[in-house]
Amino acid sequence: MLHDRYLICHGTPESIDSYILTLFQAKRVFNLLRSRFNGIRICFFGHTHVQKLWLRDPRGKVTSVAPNSPSFSLDPECMYLINPGSVGQPRQHDNRAHYLIFDSINERVSFKTVPYDISKAQHKIRQARLPDYLAARLQDGI
């Protein structure tokens, strides 16, 4: 999904199955945004199920920012790759639901975590006859 100021994708803007886990991968996606999506500074992505924020400063330096503060103001001079996390299948060894609130007017992101009924989710997974490991790993958030 493309907006005039930001992009939303599952994996990367290039592929729904690609990951952004490493510095190399983040740099590659920032370069792609600059070359193919002129003007897009903010890309929201998923696929890894882990809350993450990558920042590219005006000099081109790329860093990872841990989402450990409740709210983060986005610098209009920087580019961002932001993963809100996962509500139903968290993968950061924390079994709570993870999500993000984006204030598009003030360009602020707020990373959130909340408990949810894991037993009920596990029951529904097993009821749907999905592989049991999908239900089992919810307990540990992996």
PDB file of N, CA and C in Angstrom, residues 46 48-51 83-92 96-100:
ATOM      1  N   GLY A  46       6.447  -5.945   7.918  1.00  0.00           N
ATOM      2  CA  GLY A  46       6.183  -6.991   8.898  1.00  0.00           C
ATOM      3  C   GLY A  46       7.068  -8.189   8.628  1.00  0.00           C
ATOM      4  N   THR A  48       8.743 -10.399   9.931  1.00  0.00           N
ATOM      5  CA  THR A  48       9.614 -10.949  10.972  1.00  0.00           C
ATOM      6  C   THR A  48       8.878 -11.110  12.299  1.00  0.00           C
ATOM      7  N   HIS A  49       7.745 -10.432  12.457  1.00  0.00           N
ATOM      8  CA  HIS A  49       6.940 -10.483  13.680  1.00  0.00           C
ATOM      9  C   HIS A  49       7.674  -9.893  14.884  1.00  0.00           C
ATOM     10  N   VAL A  50       8.661  -9.039  14.650  1.00  0.00           N
ATOM     11  CA  VAL A  50       9.461  -8.445  15.722  1.00  0.00           C
ATOM     12  C   VAL A  50       9.430  -6.924  15.590  1.00  0.00           C
ATOM     13  N   GLN A  51       9.070  -6.237  16.672  1.00  0.00           N
ATOM     14  CA  GLN A  51       9.086  -4.773  16.645  1.00  0.00           C
ATOM     15  C   GLN A  51      10.512  -4.285  16.396  1.00  0.00           C
ATOM     16  N   ASN A  83       8.838  -1.824  11.905  1.00  0.00           N
ATOM     17  CA  ASN A  83       8.044  -3.037  12.054  1.00  0.00           C
ATOM     18  C   ASN A  83       7.215  -2.902  13.335  1.00  0.00           C
ATOM     19  N   PRO A  84       5.877  -2.917  13.215  1.00  0.00           N
ATOM     20  CA  PRO A  84       5.028  -2.753  14.398  1.00  0.00           C
ATOM     21  C   PRO A  84       4.996  -3.965  15.319  1.00  0.00           C
ATOM     22  N   GLY A  85       5.493  -5.113  14.847  1.00  0.00           N
ATOM     23  CA  GLY A  85       5.426  -6.332  15.636  1.00  0.00           C
ATOM     24  C   GLY A  85       4.259  -7.187  15.186  1.00  0.00           C
ATOM     25  N   SER A  86       3.823  -8.086  16.036  1.00  0.00           N
ATOM     26  CA  SER A  86       2.758  -9.015  15.672  1.00  0.00           C
ATOM     27  C   SER A  86       1.758  -9.156  16.811  1.00  0.00           C
ATOM     28  N   VAL A  87       0.508  -9.050  16.467  1.00  0.00           N
ATOM     29  CA  VAL A  87      -0.546  -9.210  17.465  1.00  0.00           C
ATOM     30  C   VAL A  87      -0.780 -10.687  17.755  1.00  0.00           C
ATOM     31  N   GLY A  88      -0.727 -11.542  16.742  1.00  0.00           N
ATOM     32  CA  GLY A  88      -1.106 -12.931  16.941  1.00  0.00           C
ATOM     33  C   GLY A  88       0.016 -13.940  16.979  1.00  0.00           C
ATOM     34  N   GLN A  89       1.179 -13.622  16.469  1.00  0.00           N
ATOM     35  CA  GLN A  89       2.299 -14.565  16.447  1.00  0.00           C
ATOM     36  C   GLN A  89       3.599 -13.830  16.781  1.00  0.00           C
ATOM     37  N   PRO A  90       3.738 -13.282  17.992  1.00  0.00           N
ATOM     38  CA  PRO A  90       4.958 -12.549  18.328  1.00  0.00           C
ATOM     39  C   PRO A  90       6.188 -13.454  18.289  1.00  0.00           C
ATOM     40  N   ARG A  91       7.327 -12.883  17.902  1.00  0.00           N
ATOM     41  CA  ARG A  91       8.556 -13.667  17.770  1.00  0.00           C
ATOM     42  C   ARG A  91       9.726 -13.060  18.542  1.00  0.00           C
ATOM     43  N   GLN A  92       9.454 -12.251  19.550  1.00  0.00           N
ATOM     44  CA  GLN A  92      10.573 -11.633  20.258  1.00  0.00           C
ATOM     45  C   GLN A  92      10.714 -12.147  21.684  1.00  0.00           C
ATOM     46  N   ARG A  96       3.268 -11.447  24.660  1.00  0.00           N
ATOM     47  CA  ARG A  96       2.197 -10.456  24.553  1.00  0.00           C
ATOM     48  C   ARG A  96       2.008 -10.039  23.093  1.00  0.00           C
ATOM     49  N   ALA A  97       0.862  -9.465  22.802  1.00  0.00           N
ATOM     50  CA  ALA A  97       0.607  -8.914  21.468  1.00  0.00           C
ATOM     51  C   ALA A  97       1.397  -7.618  21.322  1.00  0.00           C
ATOM     52  N   HIS A  98       2.006  -7.426  20.158  1.00  0.00           N
ATOM     53  CA  HIS A  98       2.816  -6.239  19.877  1.00  0.00           C
ATOM     54  C   HIS A  98       2.194  -5.478  18.718  1.00  0.00           C
ATOM     55  N   TYR A  99       2.092  -4.177  18.875  1.00  0.00           N
ATOM     56  CA  TYR A  99       1.561  -3.353  17.787  1.00  0.00           C
ATOM     57  C   TYR A  99       2.118  -1.948  17.906  1.00  0.00           C
ATOM     58  N   LEU A 100       1.701  -1.093  16.992  1.00  0.00           N
ATOM     59  CA  LEU A 100       2.228   0.259  16.939  1.00  0.00           C
ATOM     60  C   LEU A 100       1.109   1.226  16.598  1.00  0.00           C
TER      61      LEU A 100
END
